[in-house]
XYZ file of C-alpha atoms in Angstrom:
712
model
C 46.002 25.387 29.967
C 48.584 25.215 32.755
C 48.263 28.327 34.914
C 48.417 29.737 38.409
C 46.414 32.655 39.740
C 48.749 35.647 39.696
C 48.216 37.491 42.986
C 51.058 39.940 42.415
C 50.046 43.308 40.977
C 53.614 44.628 40.732
C 55.861 43.897 37.765
C 59.202 42.661 39.016
C 62.146 43.540 36.767
C 64.898 42.702 39.203
C 66.202 39.191 38.696
C 65.871 36.736 41.540
C 68.604 34.504 42.923
C 67.493 31.847 45.408
C 69.527 30.234 48.160
C 68.596 26.604 48.716
C 70.080 23.905 50.884
C 69.507 21.465 53.714
C 69.201 22.677 57.313
C 72.645 23.220 58.889
C 74.315 23.636 55.500
C 75.598 27.163 56.213
C 73.085 28.703 53.812
C 71.635 31.282 56.172
C 75.061 32.275 57.450
C 76.209 32.904 53.873
C 73.080 34.949 53.178
C 73.766 36.989 56.297
C 77.288 37.834 55.222
C 76.557 38.493 51.556
C 73.797 40.976 52.250
C 74.570 42.341 55.686
C 70.977 41.542 56.671
C 70.748 40.702 60.330
C 69.061 37.356 60.524
C 69.111 34.567 63.065
C 71.546 31.847 62.075
C 70.698 28.626 63.868
C 72.534 25.317 63.986
C 69.529 23.008 63.988
C 66.543 22.476 61.729
C 63.567 24.712 62.160
C 65.207 28.110 62.675
C 64.813 29.494 59.144
C 61.109 29.025 58.614
C 60.004 31.954 56.438
C 61.843 33.332 53.454
C 64.383 36.114 53.972
C 64.908 38.695 51.245
C 67.662 41.239 50.585
C 69.198 43.170 47.701
C 72.634 42.216 46.390
C 74.740 44.530 44.213
C 76.789 42.807 41.494
C 79.859 44.193 39.711
C 78.021 45.275 36.542
C 75.815 47.530 38.726
C 73.067 44.969 38.390
C 70.980 44.548 41.524
C 69.434 41.173 42.229
C 66.906 40.030 44.783
C 68.488 37.351 46.949
C 66.047 35.052 48.752
C 67.011 32.673 51.531
C 64.439 29.881 51.343
C 63.786 27.580 54.292
C 66.177 24.696 54.708
C 64.698 21.494 53.326
C 65.869 17.994 52.483
C 63.757 17.338 49.393
C 61.281 18.905 47.008
C 58.712 16.469 48.422
C 57.636 18.282 51.617
C 56.989 16.746 55.003
C 56.378 20.010 56.873
C 54.970 23.482 56.292
C 58.308 25.205 55.839
C 59.306 22.602 53.226
C 56.023 23.306 51.435
C 57.196 26.890 50.987
C 60.017 25.596 48.794
C 57.835 23.222 46.781
C 55.136 25.866 46.285
C 57.510 28.367 44.682
C 59.381 25.816 42.587
C 56.135 24.453 41.146
C 54.945 27.914 40.123
C 57.133 29.537 37.422
C 54.827 32.582 37.390
C 55.516 33.203 41.077
C 57.114 36.505 41.979
C 59.873 34.627 43.791
C 60.580 32.010 41.124
C 64.375 32.067 40.774
C 66.305 33.085 37.684
C 69.309 31.319 39.189
C 70.032 29.153 42.215
C 72.892 29.002 44.689
C 72.803 25.593 46.316
C 74.811 25.361 49.536
C 75.896 21.860 50.545
C 77.914 20.809 53.569
C 80.955 19.034 52.168
C 81.110 16.784 55.221
C 77.602 15.480 54.392
C 77.696 15.889 50.621
C 75.883 12.661 49.741
C 72.844 13.565 51.846
C 72.785 17.124 50.542
C 72.794 16.217 46.841
C 69.199 14.920 46.808
C 67.584 18.367 46.701
C 70.384 19.646 44.456
C 69.686 17.079 41.745
C 65.953 17.833 41.921
C 66.619 21.557 41.414
C 69.020 20.797 38.574
C 66.428 18.684 36.781
C 64.055 21.661 36.795
C 66.460 23.313 34.358
C 67.429 26.169 36.676
C 70.887 27.756 36.285
C 72.577 26.522 39.424
C 75.808 27.010 41.330
C 76.898 24.343 43.806
C 78.728 25.811 46.787
C 80.582 23.480 49.129
C 80.541 24.895 52.656
C 82.150 23.832 55.930
C 85.545 23.386 54.296
C 87.286 24.128 57.582
C 85.536 21.157 59.160
C 86.326 18.994 56.128
C 89.993 19.858 56.509
C 89.894 18.896 60.187
C 88.397 15.525 59.229
C 90.888 14.963 56.441
C 88.325 15.178 53.624
C 89.634 16.155 50.181
C 87.272 16.935 47.291
C 88.113 17.046 43.585
C 86.129 20.165 42.689
C 86.898 20.030 38.961
C 85.773 16.418 38.621
C 82.586 17.138 40.600
C 81.802 20.138 38.400
C 82.363 18.105 35.241
C 80.189 15.181 36.339
C 77.318 17.336 37.588
C 77.681 19.815 34.678
C 77.400 22.854 36.962
C 79.931 25.340 38.370
C 81.215 24.329 41.795
C 82.916 26.562 44.346
C 84.541 25.704 47.633
C 83.453 28.318 50.076
C 83.371 28.673 53.819
C 80.038 30.307 54.544
C 81.417 31.502 57.878
C 84.209 33.524 56.268
C 84.048 36.787 54.312
C 86.672 35.855 51.718
C 85.900 34.780 48.126
C 82.856 37.058 47.907
C 84.233 38.488 44.667
C 84.418 35.071 42.989
C 80.912 34.233 44.167
C 79.396 37.480 42.853
C 81.152 36.971 39.506
C 79.726 33.464 39.204
C 76.220 34.737 40.030
C 76.611 37.403 37.380
C 77.625 34.807 34.804
C 74.689 32.560 35.682
C 72.255 35.428 35.109
C 73.793 36.878 31.965
C 74.784 33.733 30.055
C 72.539 31.253 28.346
C 72.533 28.062 30.439
C 74.254 25.125 28.777
C 71.924 22.152 28.188
C 72.309 19.429 30.798
C 71.120 15.868 30.792
C 68.578 15.033 33.518
C 69.989 13.091 36.429
C 66.748 11.241 37.093
C 65.350 8.819 34.548
C 61.569 8.445 35.025
C 59.966 5.018 34.897
C 57.633 4.062 32.058
C 54.619 4.692 34.292
C 55.944 8.141 35.197
C 56.637 8.915 31.524
C 52.980 8.258 30.740
C 51.908 10.657 33.489
C 54.462 13.277 32.397
C 53.285 13.201 28.780
C 49.632 13.489 29.798
C 50.302 16.417 32.171
C 52.407 18.224 29.574
C 49.666 17.834 26.995
C 46.978 19.068 29.385
C 48.978 22.036 30.718
C 51.378 22.882 27.855
C 54.259 22.772 30.314
C 57.686 22.134 28.763
C 59.732 20.570 31.567
C 59.343 16.824 32.190
C 60.325 17.059 35.828
C 58.071 20.058 36.390
C 55.157 18.061 35.011
C 56.018 15.187 37.348
C 56.040 17.539 40.348
C 52.600 18.840 39.426
C 51.342 15.267 39.349
C 52.682 14.811 42.877
C 51.630 18.158 44.390
C 48.584 19.407 42.437
C 46.105 18.547 45.213
C 47.546 21.023 47.746
C 49.392 23.663 45.675
C 48.034 27.161 46.449
C 47.010 29.445 43.554
C 46.797 26.566 41.062
C 43.798 27.154 38.813
C 40.890 24.857 39.551
C 40.632 23.718 35.941
C 44.334 22.774 35.892
C 44.027 20.984 39.216
C 41.007 19.015 38.004
C 42.747 18.026 34.771
C 45.801 16.689 36.600
C 43.585 14.952 39.155
C 41.765 13.176 36.342
C 45.071 12.062 34.798
C 46.479 10.650 38.062
C 43.255 8.800 38.879
C 42.938 7.382 35.386
C 46.506 6.009 35.508
C 46.270 4.939 39.187
C 49.287 7.118 40.032
C 50.570 6.354 43.561
C 52.432 9.491 44.597
C 54.189 8.161 47.718
C 55.376 5.034 45.948
C 56.985 7.038 43.144
C 58.537 9.564 45.539
C 60.329 6.716 47.311
C 61.427 5.182 44.017
C 62.765 8.517 42.790
C 64.669 9.194 46.023
C 66.332 5.758 45.953
C 67.112 6.157 42.260
C 68.804 9.502 42.827
C 70.927 8.178 45.689
C 71.972 5.246 43.510
C 73.063 7.772 40.883
C 75.043 10.304 42.906
C 76.424 8.101 45.701
C 79.120 6.676 43.382
C 79.898 10.238 42.267
C 80.568 11.322 45.842
C 82.785 8.294 46.430
C 84.863 9.207 43.388
C 85.363 12.901 44.125
C 85.884 12.766 47.911
C 88.737 10.993 49.643
C 89.633 10.843 53.305
C 92.921 10.773 55.103
C 93.710 10.374 58.781
C 91.749 8.700 61.548
C 88.031 7.986 61.245
C 87.218 8.776 64.859
C 86.779 12.566 64.697
C 86.421 15.049 67.534
C 82.695 15.195 66.814
C 82.444 11.402 67.118
C 84.284 11.403 70.434
C 82.193 14.237 71.864
C 78.947 12.622 70.741
C 79.816 9.470 72.648
C 79.365 11.571 75.799
C 76.924 14.343 74.854
C 74.362 11.985 73.272
C 74.728 9.322 75.966
C 71.380 8.362 77.525
C 72.578 9.146 81.043
C 75.580 11.472 80.788
C 74.026 13.444 77.934
C 70.904 14.229 79.962
C 72.989 15.108 83.026
C 75.173 17.461 80.989
C 72.096 19.086 79.437
C 70.581 19.955 82.814
C 73.980 21.087 84.122
C 74.275 23.489 81.182
C 70.797 24.846 81.828
C 71.645 25.379 85.511
C 74.796 27.292 84.544
C 72.708 29.466 82.239
C 70.393 30.397 85.114
C 73.333 31.046 87.433
C 74.868 33.370 84.825
C 71.597 35.311 84.569
C 71.955 36.273 88.233
C 75.741 36.426 88.635
C 76.639 38.470 85.543
C 73.766 40.921 85.436
C 73.849 42.612 88.837
C 76.166 45.501 87.897
C 74.410 46.549 84.670
C 71.059 46.279 86.483
C 72.295 48.610 89.204
C 73.495 51.008 86.517
C 70.110 51.045 84.778
C 68.311 51.669 88.077
C 70.686 54.523 88.903
C 70.219 56.025 85.437
C 66.439 56.081 85.683
C 66.659 57.451 89.221
C 68.876 60.273 87.957
C 66.532 60.963 85.033
C 63.562 61.183 87.393
C 65.406 63.648 89.634
C 66.345 65.806 86.658
C 62.758 65.925 85.398
C 61.463 66.838 88.859
C 64.073 69.619 89.091
C 63.395 71.126 85.653
C 59.612 70.902 85.476
C 56.971 72.445 87.766
C 54.816 70.179 89.921
C 51.900 69.475 87.581
C 50.175 66.615 85.759
C 52.764 66.518 82.960
C 55.673 66.019 85.378
C 53.701 63.346 87.167
C 53.050 61.596 83.850
C 56.749 61.600 82.927
C 58.124 60.587 86.326
C 55.396 58.398 87.789
C 54.018 56.967 84.560
C 56.457 56.682 81.672
C 59.853 56.542 83.439
C 58.633 54.323 86.263
C 56.949 51.881 83.880
C 59.889 51.625 81.491
C 62.417 51.310 84.303
C 60.474 48.399 85.722
C 61.151 46.380 82.554
C 64.368 47.747 81.038
C 66.257 46.951 84.217
C 65.923 43.273 83.287
C 67.458 43.601 79.813
C 70.871 42.327 81.081
C 69.337 39.000 82.165
C 67.517 38.623 78.874
C 70.639 39.451 76.863
C 72.671 36.898 78.829
C 70.017 34.231 78.244
C 69.968 34.845 74.489
C 73.767 34.982 74.326
C 74.269 31.603 75.984
C 71.501 29.865 74.039
C 72.880 31.295 70.768
C 76.324 29.956 71.664
C 74.881 26.476 72.180
C 73.157 26.713 68.805
C 76.318 27.887 67.053
C 78.578 25.118 68.330
C 76.080 22.454 67.238
C 74.849 21.341 70.645
C 71.141 22.083 70.218
C 70.752 19.470 67.475
C 72.152 16.915 69.939
C 69.556 17.972 72.487
C 66.842 17.307 69.882
C 68.267 13.856 69.182
C 68.820 13.105 72.861
C 65.240 13.811 73.917
C 63.419 12.398 70.881
C 62.544 9.132 72.634
C 61.284 11.046 75.684
C 59.226 13.388 73.519
C 57.618 10.431 71.752
C 56.242 9.166 75.064
C 54.426 12.470 75.541
C 52.896 12.647 72.073
C 55.634 14.773 70.483
C 58.967 14.127 68.784
C 62.544 15.375 68.983
C 61.759 18.397 66.839
C 59.296 19.467 69.521
C 62.297 20.123 71.751
C 63.338 22.907 69.358
C 60.037 24.649 70.065
C 60.189 23.971 73.805
C 63.745 25.298 74.108
C 62.931 28.268 71.875
C 59.977 28.900 74.154
C 62.524 29.853 76.796
C 63.106 32.976 74.721
C 59.637 33.634 73.305
C 56.633 31.411 72.617
C 55.783 33.154 69.338
C 58.787 32.053 67.194
C 58.777 28.759 69.118
C 55.234 28.004 67.980
C 56.094 29.043 64.419
C 59.047 26.627 64.457
C 56.602 23.718 64.858
C 56.069 23.938 61.091
C 58.971 21.490 60.820
C 56.838 18.811 62.546
C 55.056 16.844 59.833
C 52.513 14.994 61.970
C 49.397 17.083 62.741
C 48.779 15.628 66.207
C 52.387 16.024 67.368
C 52.494 19.564 66.011
C 49.218 20.568 67.685
C 50.309 19.129 71.039
C 53.601 21.017 70.804
C 51.777 24.262 69.989
C 49.384 23.876 72.909
C 52.010 23.083 75.579
C 54.857 25.395 74.479
C 53.502 28.451 76.413
C 54.048 26.514 79.653
C 57.794 26.915 79.089
C 58.971 30.002 80.967
C 59.773 32.647 78.343
C 62.010 35.702 78.699
C 58.938 37.866 79.412
C 58.490 35.968 82.680
C 62.064 36.710 83.789
C 61.264 40.187 85.205
C 58.380 38.740 87.222
C 60.476 35.832 88.482
C 63.406 38.012 89.507
C 61.215 40.413 91.483
C 59.234 37.697 93.280
C 62.046 35.182 93.875
C 63.656 37.758 96.170
C 60.619 37.499 98.466
C 60.629 33.685 98.427
C 64.288 32.623 98.446
C 66.892 33.890 100.948
C 70.406 34.867 99.945
C 73.064 32.167 100.035
C 74.657 29.424 97.959
C 74.646 25.656 97.679
C 77.278 23.824 95.606
C 78.629 27.203 94.453
C 75.221 28.036 92.945
C 73.029 30.709 94.509
C 69.716 29.694 96.054
C 67.970 32.089 93.674
C 69.481 30.322 90.666
C 68.223 26.996 92.042
C 64.782 28.542 92.496
C 64.924 29.947 88.985
C 65.674 26.509 87.566
C 62.889 25.081 89.724
C 60.395 27.441 88.100
C 61.586 26.395 84.656
C 61.376 22.721 85.609
C 57.838 23.281 86.897
C 56.869 24.751 83.520
C 58.569 21.893 81.673
C 56.917 19.263 83.862
C 53.498 20.860 83.386
C 54.078 20.975 79.629
C 54.992 17.272 79.511
C 52.066 16.187 81.690
C 49.681 18.284 79.601
C 51.157 16.792 76.429
C 50.604 13.273 77.777
C 46.959 14.093 78.518
C 46.501 15.570 75.045
C 48.116 12.471 73.544
C 45.362 10.391 75.138
C 42.562 12.836 74.260
C 43.425 13.737 70.668
C 42.719 10.951 68.215
C 45.035 10.522 65.247
C 46.513 7.370 63.761
C 49.427 9.033 62.006
C 52.912 8.972 63.497
C 56.073 10.773 62.461
C 59.714 9.817 62.653
C 62.627 12.112 63.389
C 64.985 12.693 60.465
C 67.766 14.895 61.752
C 71.291 15.578 60.611
C 73.712 16.221 63.449
C 76.081 18.996 62.356
C 79.765 18.887 63.116
C 80.891 20.703 66.236
C 82.528 23.974 65.366
C 83.748 27.098 67.083
C 81.012 29.731 67.326
C 81.132 32.759 65.097
C 80.840 35.489 67.708
C 79.526 38.062 65.228
C 76.523 35.890 64.430
C 75.934 35.294 68.147
C 76.080 39.009 68.939
C 73.768 39.865 66.040
C 71.297 37.294 67.332
C 71.431 38.793 70.814
C 71.077 42.324 69.465
C 68.095 41.434 67.281
C 66.298 39.609 70.085
C 66.944 42.279 72.703
C 66.038 45.074 70.303
C 62.830 43.283 69.393
C 62.041 42.772 73.079
C 62.632 46.447 73.875
C 60.671 47.820 70.929
C 57.743 45.421 71.103
C 57.447 45.471 74.885
C 58.250 49.179 74.974
C 55.252 50.097 72.830
C 52.897 48.125 75.033
C 54.464 49.349 78.255
C 54.439 52.994 77.173
C 50.767 52.851 76.265
C 49.777 50.907 79.376
C 51.912 53.145 81.616
C 50.113 56.230 80.313
C 46.700 54.606 80.707
C 47.590 53.368 84.191
C 48.898 56.755 85.229
C 45.595 58.302 84.206
C 43.527 55.586 85.895
C 45.593 55.819 89.083
C 45.754 59.640 89.170
C 42.079 60.400 88.586
C 38.790 59.109 89.884
C 35.046 59.687 89.521
C 33.625 62.959 90.798
C 35.304 64.266 93.962
C 36.343 60.830 95.257
C 40.057 61.644 95.058
C 39.696 64.884 97.046
C 37.560 63.164 99.678
C 40.110 60.347 99.950
C 42.909 62.866 100.513
C 40.915 64.622 103.259
C 40.187 61.271 104.935
C 43.871 60.347 104.843
C 44.883 63.696 106.419
C 42.354 63.291 109.204
C 43.505 59.718 109.875
C 47.168 60.792 109.898
C 46.370 63.549 112.385
C 44.566 61.120 114.666
C 47.504 58.660 114.545
C 50.094 61.459 114.851
C 51.997 60.271 111.737
C 55.120 62.028 110.500
C 55.324 63.778 107.124
C 56.632 60.758 105.198
C 54.043 58.372 106.621
C 51.302 60.940 105.951
C 52.335 61.252 102.296
C 52.315 57.475 101.883
C 48.878 57.204 103.479
C 47.498 59.942 101.216
C 48.956 58.145 98.159
C 47.410 54.826 99.226
C 43.956 56.339 99.879
C 43.938 58.304 96.607
C 44.891 55.356 94.403
C 42.294 53.234 96.178
C 39.625 55.786 95.165
C 40.926 56.142 91.602
C 39.609 54.432 88.476
C 42.441 51.893 88.804
C 41.438 51.189 92.384
C 37.818 50.646 91.350
C 38.923 48.240 88.618
C 41.136 46.304 91.006
C 38.489 46.127 93.700
C 35.970 44.790 91.166
C 38.019 41.635 90.612
C 39.457 41.455 94.137
C 36.799 39.012 95.446
C 37.825 36.533 92.735
C 41.570 36.736 93.384
C 41.523 37.230 97.172
C 41.606 33.444 97.814
C 44.943 33.449 95.962
C 46.406 36.046 98.355
C 46.198 38.872 95.813
C 44.948 42.361 96.592
C 43.352 44.818 94.208
C 46.704 46.341 93.183
C 47.979 42.947 92.085
C 44.648 42.489 90.306
C 45.363 45.557 88.171
C 48.741 44.100 87.209
C 47.161 40.746 86.331
C 44.756 42.465 83.937
C 47.378 44.635 82.217
C 49.868 41.777 81.920
C 47.507 39.906 79.628
C 48.933 42.193 76.940
C 52.402 40.876 77.827
C 53.659 39.203 80.990
C 56.593 41.562 81.463
C 54.132 44.460 81.859
C 53.423 43.165 85.384
C 56.591 44.731 86.776
C 56.061 48.010 84.939
C 52.493 48.126 86.201
C 53.552 47.591 89.815
C 56.246 50.241 89.432
C 53.663 52.694 88.075
C 51.015 51.938 90.695
C 53.382 52.107 93.663
C 55.051 55.287 92.406
C 51.861 57.348 92.116
C 51.993 59.999 94.817
C 54.783 58.357 96.797
C 58.151 59.833 97.590
C 59.785 56.408 97.655
C 62.372 55.515 95.028
C 59.962 54.143 92.462
C 62.748 52.843 90.261
C 63.896 50.149 92.714
C 60.738 48.135 92.340
C 61.844 45.206 94.523
C 62.515 47.470 97.495
C 59.274 49.365 96.948
C 57.200 46.190 96.804
C 58.943 44.805 99.884
C 57.855 47.888 101.851
C 54.202 47.598 100.792
C 51.906 47.042 103.776
C 48.207 46.400 104.234
C 46.579 49.637 105.403
C 44.546 48.075 108.209
C 46.832 45.309 109.480
C 50.222 46.811 108.709
C 51.410 43.362 107.548
C 53.582 42.965 104.426
C 51.620 42.422 101.206
C 54.300 40.216 99.659
C 54.604 37.403 102.160
C 56.077 34.013 101.316
C 52.605 32.615 100.592
C 51.501 35.519 98.384
C 54.771 35.719 96.443
C 54.891 31.976 95.812
C 51.219 31.955 94.823
C 51.904 34.751 92.334
C 54.932 32.900 90.964
C 52.856 29.756 90.402
C 50.183 31.818 88.654
C 52.703 33.312 86.213
C 54.360 29.943 85.557
C 51.057 28.371 84.474
C 48.855 31.188 83.143
C 48.465 32.107 79.479
C 49.037 35.850 79.693
C 50.123 36.824 76.217
C 47.642 38.022 73.633
C 50.274 37.813 70.871
C 50.852 34.117 71.583
C 47.125 33.418 71.340
C 47.039 35.225 67.997
C 49.922 33.100 66.664
C 48.232 29.907 67.863
C 45.099 30.961 65.986
C 47.160 31.620 62.865
C 49.067 28.331 63.031
C 45.975 26.196 63.762
C 43.693 28.262 61.500
C 40.980 28.203 64.165
C 39.924 30.047 67.311
C 38.982 26.719 68.861
C 42.460 25.726 69.984
C 43.644 29.094 71.391
C 40.341 29.339 73.303
C 40.826 25.876 74.795
C 44.449 26.728 75.530
C 43.577 30.000 77.299
C 40.778 28.540 79.409
C 42.775 25.462 80.435
C 45.961 27.361 81.346
C 44.064 30.033 83.295
C 42.158 27.369 85.238
C 45.390 25.503 86.032
C 47.071 28.731 87.145
C 44.153 29.671 89.420
C 43.955 26.211 90.979
C 47.727 25.993 91.477
C 47.900 29.428 93.127
C 44.879 28.633 95.284
C 46.425 25.417 96.609
C 49.789 27.068 97.316
C 48.338 30.072 99.147
C 45.815 28.112 101.171
C 48.506 25.633 102.209
C 51.106 28.270 103.176
C 48.821 31.144 104.170
């Protein structure tokens, strides 16, 4: 009996409509606009990895569940995200099995996009073919005969620009008709071979399945399908072995057969007028050039870093002023007690130390999203594929590495599009070397101690230093990947199959939604950690064992009297002595012998420990520690850290050697628990995240040690 294990305990009455299509087809953009759900819309494969679900209200008050499945090229998967599609389509009892399908195809690449469409059609699903990117087709002089295409394929066809909000009424009406009308019988587009017919008949007999093509898919995928009953799996396995069924051979034959069938159809329904050399073709001659393309790529990245500094100064000053004003108001309204200290010195100081860097992060996301929208990122993947291959990865790895500039977590998840296990594992292990947005607050604070003000070639020295830190991370990632390529043994090898989308003007709404989602996620996720750690740090820095804090205060007063210090200097000395005797001071001093060769003191040691929860917590931690008991403006963390002096020597704590050593440590160290958890999930083992953590920490320690000992 053909069956899957039903893991859903909830009866679903709402009908399901699925969105399918190739990557870059405009599918996710259409889903975004139909439902209002804020979702990242990328312009290169690998962005939409997991399914996205929303509710859609039709005109007959019927509500349907609309699911945006990952973009895929075929029902025969080569990566994990493509397996999501095959898994659901092979399981009619699945909660997400569609009652109807909207298939979005880019009209400018219609022939390539019809492969998956014909496979879905042969499953007997009610299906609507939507032709997107009509604005680009018009620019290229492409004209499609929609009525002829609909008649030949025996399905409704709509021309629709997924980037526009018009024609939603017609689309909803068509969906309603698909769900409420009995589907007209259609002839299958694929004619199985005699060998396949034998397999199909045997599988149908063993499982009582009705669809020929569904039976053929089970013969191909039974060995890895989740939730397939063991008895069913064994029966199909016996059939394929008995008939010597070669899955890969028949997949290739089917794919070629389908292209032979629908390629003439496309030639009949699409005509072209005007010149063949399009704007996209002319731009690609430059942007994908082996020399000029690489030069332009690095120039764009340098401009991004320059914008992070040049555009963000005013909003950063405003945020600092706002938190300073809030602190003054709290101190005015509340009496001098532990609660006021918690609010001012703990919560506000910690949050201000991170939120002040939101403008830089927003600018970074905005510019990267623009590059994705216009179609440039796919070119970057293509451009660097040959380079990636030399280091044990492929062009798709660049998607993860570039995404790692925002956050390593979604970047590592995007490696599901890499079919080869070795290339995927290498990409996962080296992606955290890429400087993520969480490192930006640390970089911005410390670069000020390392790089003087000034410009070269109209670019600030700090922007050059910023790019240098990113290049250091990239170089380390590539060298590490090369080493892993030699160490890891695997004979398999993948090839890059990538469709370069047409260049198009960015849809600013999608860009802004992307920025808003990323920044909001950064604030909420980091905010929870920072709030908790700020409270814990405030307690650890404000209290100590026994009467140690009182004794430290008395010692500081006596020392200030002996040195004839003024009131401000006395307060600072008392604050320094008290925090040194606190629980936080004890914790920092415990690890100080280990980190002293790197130029770090016990206060920096506290920040290193707390920032393992998230790198950006470093700045909040320093803001909290330096604000405890001090009358300095704790919200301007750079100025406060610049004034920090060693108690005995009076020398600055953040010298060139110490600051650069700390920068190197944060470039190389794995200081993100969430990233380690994702690596464990994606590799299904604690072995690889453990190796990753130990190796990156050792490299960070050694790098910092060499820098400090050389410069110190």
